[in-house]
Tab-separated table of C-alpha atoms in Angstrom:
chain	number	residue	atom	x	y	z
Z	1	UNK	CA	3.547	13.082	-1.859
Z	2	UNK	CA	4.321	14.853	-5.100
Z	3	UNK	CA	6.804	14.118	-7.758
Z	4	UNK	CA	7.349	17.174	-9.510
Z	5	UNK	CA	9.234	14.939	-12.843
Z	6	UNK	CA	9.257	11.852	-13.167
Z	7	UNK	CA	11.272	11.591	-16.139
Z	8	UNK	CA	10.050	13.099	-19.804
Z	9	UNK	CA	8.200	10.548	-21.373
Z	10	UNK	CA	6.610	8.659	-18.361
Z	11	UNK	CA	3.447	8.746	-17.144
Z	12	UNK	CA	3.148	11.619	-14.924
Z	13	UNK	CA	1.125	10.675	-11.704
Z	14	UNK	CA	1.631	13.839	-9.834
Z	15	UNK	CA	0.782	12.563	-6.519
Z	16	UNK	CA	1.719	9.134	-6.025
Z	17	UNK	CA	5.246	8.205	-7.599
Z	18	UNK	CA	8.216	6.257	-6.850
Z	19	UNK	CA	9.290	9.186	-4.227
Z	20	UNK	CA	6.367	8.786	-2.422
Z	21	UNK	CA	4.752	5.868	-1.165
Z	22	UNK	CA	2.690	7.182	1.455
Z	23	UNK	CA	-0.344	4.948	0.969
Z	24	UNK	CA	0.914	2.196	2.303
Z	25	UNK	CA	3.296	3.492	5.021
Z	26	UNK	CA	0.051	5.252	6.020
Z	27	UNK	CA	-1.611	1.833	5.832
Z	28	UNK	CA	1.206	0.618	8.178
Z	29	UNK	CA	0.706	3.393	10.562
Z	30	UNK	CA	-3.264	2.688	10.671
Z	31	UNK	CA	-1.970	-0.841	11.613
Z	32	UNK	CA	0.321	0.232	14.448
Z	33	UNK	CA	-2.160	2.968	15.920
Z	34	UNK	CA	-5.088	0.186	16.015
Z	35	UNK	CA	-2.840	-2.447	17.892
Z	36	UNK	CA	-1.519	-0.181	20.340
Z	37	UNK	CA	-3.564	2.908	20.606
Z	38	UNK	CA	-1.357	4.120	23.700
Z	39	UNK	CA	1.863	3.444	22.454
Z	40	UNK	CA	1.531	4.498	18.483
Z	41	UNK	CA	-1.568	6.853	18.477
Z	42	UNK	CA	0.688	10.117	18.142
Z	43	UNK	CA	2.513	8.335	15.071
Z	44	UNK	CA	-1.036	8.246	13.365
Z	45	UNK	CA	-1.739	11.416	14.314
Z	46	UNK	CA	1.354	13.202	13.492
Z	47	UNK	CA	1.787	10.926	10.330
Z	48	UNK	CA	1.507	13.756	7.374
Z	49	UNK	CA	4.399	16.001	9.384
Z	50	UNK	CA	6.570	12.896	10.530
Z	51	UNK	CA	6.568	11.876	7.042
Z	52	UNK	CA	7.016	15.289	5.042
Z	53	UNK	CA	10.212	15.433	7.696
Z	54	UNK	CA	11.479	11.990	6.204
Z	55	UNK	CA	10.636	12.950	2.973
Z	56	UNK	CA	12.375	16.589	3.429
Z	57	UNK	CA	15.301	15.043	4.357
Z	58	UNK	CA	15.520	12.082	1.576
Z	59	UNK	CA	14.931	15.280	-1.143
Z	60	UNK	CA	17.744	17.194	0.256
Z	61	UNK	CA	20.180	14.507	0.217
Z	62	UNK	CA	19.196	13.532	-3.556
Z	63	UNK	CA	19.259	17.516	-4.931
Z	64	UNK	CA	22.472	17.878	-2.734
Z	65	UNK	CA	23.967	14.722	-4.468
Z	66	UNK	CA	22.883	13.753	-7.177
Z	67	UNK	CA	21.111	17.182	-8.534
Z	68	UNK	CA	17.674	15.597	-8.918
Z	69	UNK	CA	14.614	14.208	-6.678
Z	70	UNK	CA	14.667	10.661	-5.551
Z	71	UNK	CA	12.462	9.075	-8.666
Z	72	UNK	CA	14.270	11.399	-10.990
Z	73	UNK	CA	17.747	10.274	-10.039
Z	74	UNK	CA	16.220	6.426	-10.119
Z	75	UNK	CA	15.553	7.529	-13.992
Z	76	UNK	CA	18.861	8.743	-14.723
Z	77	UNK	CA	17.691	12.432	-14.821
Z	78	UNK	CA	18.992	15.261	-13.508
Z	79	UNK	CA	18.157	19.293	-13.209
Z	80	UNK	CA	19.754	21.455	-14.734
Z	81	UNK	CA	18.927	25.562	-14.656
Z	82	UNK	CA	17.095	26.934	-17.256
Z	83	UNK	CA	18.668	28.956	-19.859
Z	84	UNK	CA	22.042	26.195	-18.904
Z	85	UNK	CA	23.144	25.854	-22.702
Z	86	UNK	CA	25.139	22.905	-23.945
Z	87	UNK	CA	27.846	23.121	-21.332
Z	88	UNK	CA	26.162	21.603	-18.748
Z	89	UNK	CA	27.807	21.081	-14.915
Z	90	UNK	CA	27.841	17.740	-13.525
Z	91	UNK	CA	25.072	16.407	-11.536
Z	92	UNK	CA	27.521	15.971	-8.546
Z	93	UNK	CA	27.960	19.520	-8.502
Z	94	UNK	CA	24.318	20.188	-7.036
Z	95	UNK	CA	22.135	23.095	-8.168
Z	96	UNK	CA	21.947	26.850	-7.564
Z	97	UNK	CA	20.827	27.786	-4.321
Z	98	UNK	CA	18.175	29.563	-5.846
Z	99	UNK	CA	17.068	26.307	-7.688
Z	100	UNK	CA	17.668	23.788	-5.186
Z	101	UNK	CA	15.612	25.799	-2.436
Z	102	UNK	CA	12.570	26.114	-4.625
Z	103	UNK	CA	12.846	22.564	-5.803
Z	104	UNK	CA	12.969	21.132	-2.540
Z	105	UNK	CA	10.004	23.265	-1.259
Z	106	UNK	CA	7.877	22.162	-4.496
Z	107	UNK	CA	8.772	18.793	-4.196
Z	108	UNK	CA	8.025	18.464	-0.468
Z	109	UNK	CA	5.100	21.724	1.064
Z	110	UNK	CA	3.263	21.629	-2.154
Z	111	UNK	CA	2.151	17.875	-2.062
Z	112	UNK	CA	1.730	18.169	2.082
Z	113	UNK	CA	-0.301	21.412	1.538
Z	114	UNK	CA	-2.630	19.745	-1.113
Z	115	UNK	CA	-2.751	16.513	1.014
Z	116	UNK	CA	-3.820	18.564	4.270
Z	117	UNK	CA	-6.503	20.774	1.821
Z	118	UNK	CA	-7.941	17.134	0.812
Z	119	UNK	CA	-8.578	16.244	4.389
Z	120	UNK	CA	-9.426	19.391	5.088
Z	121	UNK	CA	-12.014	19.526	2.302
Z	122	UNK	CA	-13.438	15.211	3.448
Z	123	UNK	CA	-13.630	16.830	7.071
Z	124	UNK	CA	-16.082	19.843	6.306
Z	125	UNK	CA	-18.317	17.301	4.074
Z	126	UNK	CA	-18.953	15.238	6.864
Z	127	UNK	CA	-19.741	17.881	9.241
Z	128	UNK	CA	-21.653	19.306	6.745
Z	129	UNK	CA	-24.184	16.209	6.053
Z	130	UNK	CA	-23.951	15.287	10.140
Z	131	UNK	CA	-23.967	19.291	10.942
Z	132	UNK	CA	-25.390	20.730	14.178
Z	133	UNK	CA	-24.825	24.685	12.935
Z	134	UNK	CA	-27.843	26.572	12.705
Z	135	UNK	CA	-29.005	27.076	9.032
Z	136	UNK	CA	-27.800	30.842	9.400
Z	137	UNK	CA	-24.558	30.567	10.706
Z	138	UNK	CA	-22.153	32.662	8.952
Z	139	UNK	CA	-19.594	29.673	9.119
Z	140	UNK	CA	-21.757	27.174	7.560
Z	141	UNK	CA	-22.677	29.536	4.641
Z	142	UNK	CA	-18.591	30.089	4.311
Z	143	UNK	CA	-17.577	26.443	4.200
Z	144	UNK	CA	-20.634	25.356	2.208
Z	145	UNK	CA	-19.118	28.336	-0.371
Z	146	UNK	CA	-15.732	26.844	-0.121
Z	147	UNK	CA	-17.018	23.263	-0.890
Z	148	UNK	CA	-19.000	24.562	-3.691
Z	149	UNK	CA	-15.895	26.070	-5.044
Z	150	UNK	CA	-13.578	23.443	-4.205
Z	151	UNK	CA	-14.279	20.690	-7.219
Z	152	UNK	CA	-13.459	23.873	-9.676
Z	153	UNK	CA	-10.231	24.871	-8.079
Z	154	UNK	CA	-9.112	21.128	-8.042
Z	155	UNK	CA	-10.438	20.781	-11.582
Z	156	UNK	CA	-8.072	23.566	-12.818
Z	157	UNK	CA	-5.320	22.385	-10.740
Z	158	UNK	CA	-5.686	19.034	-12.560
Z	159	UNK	CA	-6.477	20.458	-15.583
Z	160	UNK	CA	-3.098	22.951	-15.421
Z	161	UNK	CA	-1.012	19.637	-15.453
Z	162	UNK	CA	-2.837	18.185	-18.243
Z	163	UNK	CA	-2.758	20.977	-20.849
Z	164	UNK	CA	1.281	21.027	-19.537
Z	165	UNK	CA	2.039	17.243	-20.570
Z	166	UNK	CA	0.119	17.385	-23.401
Z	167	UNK	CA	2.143	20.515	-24.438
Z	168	UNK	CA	5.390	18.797	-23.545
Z	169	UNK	CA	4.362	15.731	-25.631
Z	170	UNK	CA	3.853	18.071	-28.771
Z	171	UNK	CA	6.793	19.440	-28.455
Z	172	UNK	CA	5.187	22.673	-27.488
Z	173	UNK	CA	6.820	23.098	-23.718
Z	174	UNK	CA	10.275	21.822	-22.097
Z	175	UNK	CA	8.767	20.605	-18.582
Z	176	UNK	CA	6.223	17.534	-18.436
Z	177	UNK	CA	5.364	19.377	-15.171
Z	178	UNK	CA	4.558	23.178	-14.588
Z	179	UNK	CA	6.297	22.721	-11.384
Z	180	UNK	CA	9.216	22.266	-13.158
Z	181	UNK	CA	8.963	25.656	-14.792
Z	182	UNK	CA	8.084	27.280	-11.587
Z	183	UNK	CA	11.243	26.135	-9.468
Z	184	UNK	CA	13.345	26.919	-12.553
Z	185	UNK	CA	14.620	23.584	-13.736
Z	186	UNK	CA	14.380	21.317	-16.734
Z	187	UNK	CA	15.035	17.377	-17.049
Z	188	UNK	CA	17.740	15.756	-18.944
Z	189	UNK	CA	19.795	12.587	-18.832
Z	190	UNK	CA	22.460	11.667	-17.173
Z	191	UNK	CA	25.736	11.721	-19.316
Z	192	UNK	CA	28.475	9.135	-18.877
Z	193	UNK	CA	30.974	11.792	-17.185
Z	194	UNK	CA	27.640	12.318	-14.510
Z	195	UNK	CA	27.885	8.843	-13.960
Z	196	UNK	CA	31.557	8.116	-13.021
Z	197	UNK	CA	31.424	11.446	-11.207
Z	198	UNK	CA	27.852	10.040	-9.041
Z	199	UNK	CA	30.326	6.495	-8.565
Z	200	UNK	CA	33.391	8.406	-7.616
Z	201	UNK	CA	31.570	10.473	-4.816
Z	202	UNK	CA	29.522	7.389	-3.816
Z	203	UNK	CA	33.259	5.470	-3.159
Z	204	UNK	CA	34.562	8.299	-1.672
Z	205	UNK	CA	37.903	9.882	-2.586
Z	206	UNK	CA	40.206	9.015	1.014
Z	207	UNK	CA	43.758	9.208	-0.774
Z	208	UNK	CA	43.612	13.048	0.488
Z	209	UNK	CA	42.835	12.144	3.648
Z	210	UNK	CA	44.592	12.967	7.233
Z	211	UNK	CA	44.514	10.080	8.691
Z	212	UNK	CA	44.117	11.270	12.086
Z	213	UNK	CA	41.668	10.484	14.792
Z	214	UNK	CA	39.315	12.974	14.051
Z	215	UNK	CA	39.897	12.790	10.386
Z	216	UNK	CA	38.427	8.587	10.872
Z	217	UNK	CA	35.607	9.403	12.702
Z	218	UNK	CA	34.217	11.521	10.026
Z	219	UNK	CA	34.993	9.497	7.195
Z	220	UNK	CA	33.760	6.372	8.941
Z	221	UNK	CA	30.352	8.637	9.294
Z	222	UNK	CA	30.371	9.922	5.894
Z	223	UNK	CA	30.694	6.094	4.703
Z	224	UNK	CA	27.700	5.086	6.958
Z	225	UNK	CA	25.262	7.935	6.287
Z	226	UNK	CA	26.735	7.152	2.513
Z	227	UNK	CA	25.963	3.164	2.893
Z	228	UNK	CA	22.335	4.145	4.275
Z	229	UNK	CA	21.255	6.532	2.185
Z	230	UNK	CA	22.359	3.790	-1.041
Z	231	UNK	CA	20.132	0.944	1.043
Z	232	UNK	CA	17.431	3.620	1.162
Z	233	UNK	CA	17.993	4.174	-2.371
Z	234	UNK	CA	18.302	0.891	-3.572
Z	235	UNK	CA	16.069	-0.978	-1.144
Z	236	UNK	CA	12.775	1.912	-1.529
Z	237	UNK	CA	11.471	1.031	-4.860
Z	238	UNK	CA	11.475	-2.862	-3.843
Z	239	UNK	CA	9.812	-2.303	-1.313
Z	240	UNK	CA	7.374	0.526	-2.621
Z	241	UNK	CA	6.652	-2.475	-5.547
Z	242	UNK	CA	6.101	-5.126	-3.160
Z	243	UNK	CA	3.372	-3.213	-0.351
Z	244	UNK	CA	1.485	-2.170	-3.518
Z	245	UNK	CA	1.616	-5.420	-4.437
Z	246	UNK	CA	0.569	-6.668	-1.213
Z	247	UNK	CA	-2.328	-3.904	-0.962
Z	248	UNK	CA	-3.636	-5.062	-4.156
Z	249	UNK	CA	-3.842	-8.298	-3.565
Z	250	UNK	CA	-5.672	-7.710	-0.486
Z	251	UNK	CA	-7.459	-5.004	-1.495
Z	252	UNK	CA	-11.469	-5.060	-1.025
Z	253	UNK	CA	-11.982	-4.906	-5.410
Z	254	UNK	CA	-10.018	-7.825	-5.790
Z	255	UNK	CA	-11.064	-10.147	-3.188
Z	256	UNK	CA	-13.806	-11.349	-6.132
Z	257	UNK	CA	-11.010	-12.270	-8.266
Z	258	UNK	CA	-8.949	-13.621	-5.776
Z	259	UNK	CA	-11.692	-16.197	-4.810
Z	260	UNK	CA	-12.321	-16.853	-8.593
Z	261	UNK	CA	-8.130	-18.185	-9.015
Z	262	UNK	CA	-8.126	-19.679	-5.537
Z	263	UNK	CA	-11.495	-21.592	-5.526
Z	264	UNK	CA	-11.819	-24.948	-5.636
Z	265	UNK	CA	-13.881	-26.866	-8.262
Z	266	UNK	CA	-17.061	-28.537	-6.607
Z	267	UNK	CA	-16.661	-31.564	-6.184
Z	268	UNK	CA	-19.055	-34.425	-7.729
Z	269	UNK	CA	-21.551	-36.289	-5.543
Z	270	UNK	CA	-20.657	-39.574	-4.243
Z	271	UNK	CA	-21.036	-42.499	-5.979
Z	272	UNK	CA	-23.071	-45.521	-4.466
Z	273	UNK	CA	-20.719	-48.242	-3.742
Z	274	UNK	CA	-22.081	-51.922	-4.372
Z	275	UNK	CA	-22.275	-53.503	-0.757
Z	276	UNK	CA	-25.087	-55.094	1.142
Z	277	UNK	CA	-24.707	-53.487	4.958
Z	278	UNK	CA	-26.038	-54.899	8.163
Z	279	UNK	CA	-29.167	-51.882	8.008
Z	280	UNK	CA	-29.784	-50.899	4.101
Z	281	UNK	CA	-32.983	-49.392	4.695
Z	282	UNK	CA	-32.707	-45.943	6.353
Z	283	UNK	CA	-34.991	-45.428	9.123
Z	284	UNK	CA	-38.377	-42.854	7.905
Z	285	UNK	CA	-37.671	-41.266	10.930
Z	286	UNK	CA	-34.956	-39.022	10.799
Z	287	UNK	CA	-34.558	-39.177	14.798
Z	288	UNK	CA	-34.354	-42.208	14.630
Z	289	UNK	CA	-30.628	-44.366	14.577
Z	290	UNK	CA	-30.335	-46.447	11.444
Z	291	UNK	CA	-28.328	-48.989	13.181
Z	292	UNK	CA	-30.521	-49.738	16.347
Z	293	UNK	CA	-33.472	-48.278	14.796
Z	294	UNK	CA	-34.494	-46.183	18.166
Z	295	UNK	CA	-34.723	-42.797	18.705
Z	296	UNK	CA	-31.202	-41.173	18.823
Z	297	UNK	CA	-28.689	-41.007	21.865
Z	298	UNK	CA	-25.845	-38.214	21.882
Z	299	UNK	CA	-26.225	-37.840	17.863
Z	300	UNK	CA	-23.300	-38.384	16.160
Z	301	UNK	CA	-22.615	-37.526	12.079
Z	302	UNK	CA	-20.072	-39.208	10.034
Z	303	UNK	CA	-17.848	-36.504	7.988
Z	304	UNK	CA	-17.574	-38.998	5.084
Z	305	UNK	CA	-21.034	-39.536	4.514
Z	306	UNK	CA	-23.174	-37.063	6.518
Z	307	UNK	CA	-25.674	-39.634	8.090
Z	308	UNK	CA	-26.351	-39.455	11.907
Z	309	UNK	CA	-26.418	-42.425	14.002
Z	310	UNK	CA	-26.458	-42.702	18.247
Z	311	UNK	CA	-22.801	-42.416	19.388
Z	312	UNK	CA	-22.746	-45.454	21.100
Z	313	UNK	CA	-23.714	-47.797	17.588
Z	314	UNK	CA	-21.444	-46.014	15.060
Z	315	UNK	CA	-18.655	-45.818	17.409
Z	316	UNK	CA	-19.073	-49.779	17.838
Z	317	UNK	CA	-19.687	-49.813	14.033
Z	318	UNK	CA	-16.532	-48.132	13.010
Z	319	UNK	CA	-14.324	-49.545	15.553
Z	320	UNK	CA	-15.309	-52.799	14.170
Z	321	UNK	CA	-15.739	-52.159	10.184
Z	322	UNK	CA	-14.057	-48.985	9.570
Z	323	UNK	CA	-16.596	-47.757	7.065
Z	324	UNK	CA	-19.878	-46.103	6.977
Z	325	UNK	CA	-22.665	-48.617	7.517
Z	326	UNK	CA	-25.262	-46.746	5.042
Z	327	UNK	CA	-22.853	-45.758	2.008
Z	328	UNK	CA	-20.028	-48.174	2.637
Z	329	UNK	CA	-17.425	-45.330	2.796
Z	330	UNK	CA	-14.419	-45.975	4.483
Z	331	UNK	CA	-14.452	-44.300	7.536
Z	332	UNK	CA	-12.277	-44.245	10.969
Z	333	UNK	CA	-12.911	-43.044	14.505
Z	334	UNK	CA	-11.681	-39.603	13.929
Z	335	UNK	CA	-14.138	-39.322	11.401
Z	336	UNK	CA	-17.139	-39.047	14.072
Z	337	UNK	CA	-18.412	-35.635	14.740
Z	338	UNK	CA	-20.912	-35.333	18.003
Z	339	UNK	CA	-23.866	-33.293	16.851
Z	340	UNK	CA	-25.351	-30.447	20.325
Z	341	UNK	CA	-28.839	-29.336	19.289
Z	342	UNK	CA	-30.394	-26.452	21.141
Z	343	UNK	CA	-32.550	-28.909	22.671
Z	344	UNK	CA	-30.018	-30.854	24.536
């Protein structure tokens, strides 16, 4: 989803912030629809609107309280109107109508418009190269226009926000973002009266409180909504850090690197150890048993080693030596693997 600001100064990744981390609760969902297709199929298909609903309502409560978006208010930023001179009302006290309606709707249907365009836009390419419209179809030509167009539309969208941050970092503009501008807001910081107001409102004023029944109940619900919405808050951008985390480190482009920490060294090759066994010569024949010097029965490798013997000799060997009767390696019974060729 969209951040509209993200704080003046920062890096602004327009859609993929700390309000949104919709990769990887979409990479949950994928998760959940493939292990129970019956059960969680209509979360992955009704995934964009579920989530622009969650993310509708976590937006309202942050413009409503705090007078900024959920990454903005992480930031210690708040919006103010434009044209708002030095006398500036505290963040507590919300927004304009005006303001607050057309943030909200920036913040929330533009991202989940341009999201269902992209999809939209990956859909029609893959009919397109797997199409079964006639060459004259009036709707191929149209979406085969639109996909022509498409990479010049996105490329001024993109292009819009670039020339606007580079403005704001000369000094040239007030708004890192021209969504800003367009919902009629600016960015600035939170003052220390903002601050004990935010606290105050967060603790909840009950000395003018009834204390009736009624009264209770809606305090008590205030406090819980209040004590969720601060776990949301507080808990989010953990969690946001750690599934990135998590879907980097799994991630297909760094499995190479991942093998290249984890890897283990390879290991020398054995050394011979001075002994004189009961067999030192190995057989020429490699069916052949280099203890009874026959023709193998129910072939049987030793891990430590890797020479094969008949079951019947190296079990007798080991029982009786514990060690390998070519190499000398100490060896023990659970060290015998039984060998199944195709043949047998």
């Amino acid at each position: 989803m969209a951040e509209t600001g993200a704080g003046p100064g920062s890096s602004h990744r327009q859609w993929g912030s700390c309000d949104s981390p919709e990769p990887e609760a979409s990479c949950r969902a994928v998760v959940l629809a493939e292990s129970n297709p019956a059960r969680y199929g209509s979360v992955w298909h009704w995934f964009d609107e579920i989530y622009v609903l969650l993310d509708l309502l976590l937006q309202q409560h942050y413009l409503a309280r705090c007078s900024a978006s959920f990454s903005e208010n992480f930031y210690s930023l708040k919006r103010i109107p434009m044209g708002e001179g030095t006398r500036q009302a505290l963040a507590t006290a919300g927004l304009p109508k005006r303001q607050h309606w057309k943030s909200l709707l920036l913040l929330v249907l533009v991202p989940y418009l341009k999201g269902k365009l992209e999809k939209l836009v990956s859909s029609l390419r893959e009919e397109d190269e797997y199409s079964i419209h006639p060459p004259s179809s009036s709707w191929k030509r149209f979406y085969r226009a639109f996909l022509a167009a498409y990479p010049f539309v996105n490329m001024t969208w993109e292009g819009w926000f670039l020339i606007q941050q580079l403005c704001y970092i000369l000094g040239k503009a007030q708004h890192h973002s021209p969504l800003l501008r367009l919902a009629g807001v600016r960015l600035v910081r939170l003052t220390a009266e903002d601050i004990q107001a935010l606290e105050k409102k967060l603790s909840g004023a009950t000395s003018n409180q009834t204390h009736s029944f009624t009264s209770r109940v809606q305090l008590a619900l205030r406090k819980a909504l209040g004590g969720i919405a601060f776990s949301l808050s507080t808990g989010l951008s953990v969690s946001v850090f750690f599934l990135q985390f998590l879907d980097w480190w799994y991630s297909s482009e760094n499995q190479e690197t991942i093998k290249s920490l984890t890897a283990l060294p390879t290991p020398p090759p054995p050394v011979h150890l001075d002994h004189e066994p009961s067999s030192a010569l190995l057989p020429k024949l490699k069916t052949v048993c280099p203890l009874c010097r026959k023709i193998r029965v129910n072939a049987t490798a030793l891990s430590t080693s890797g020479f094969v013997f008949c079951y019947r000799c190296i079990y007798s060997h080991v029982k009786a030596h514990q060690r390998c009767p070519v190499t000398g390696y100490a060896t023990e019974l659970q060290h015998l693997v039984k060998l199944y060729s195709p043949e047998s």
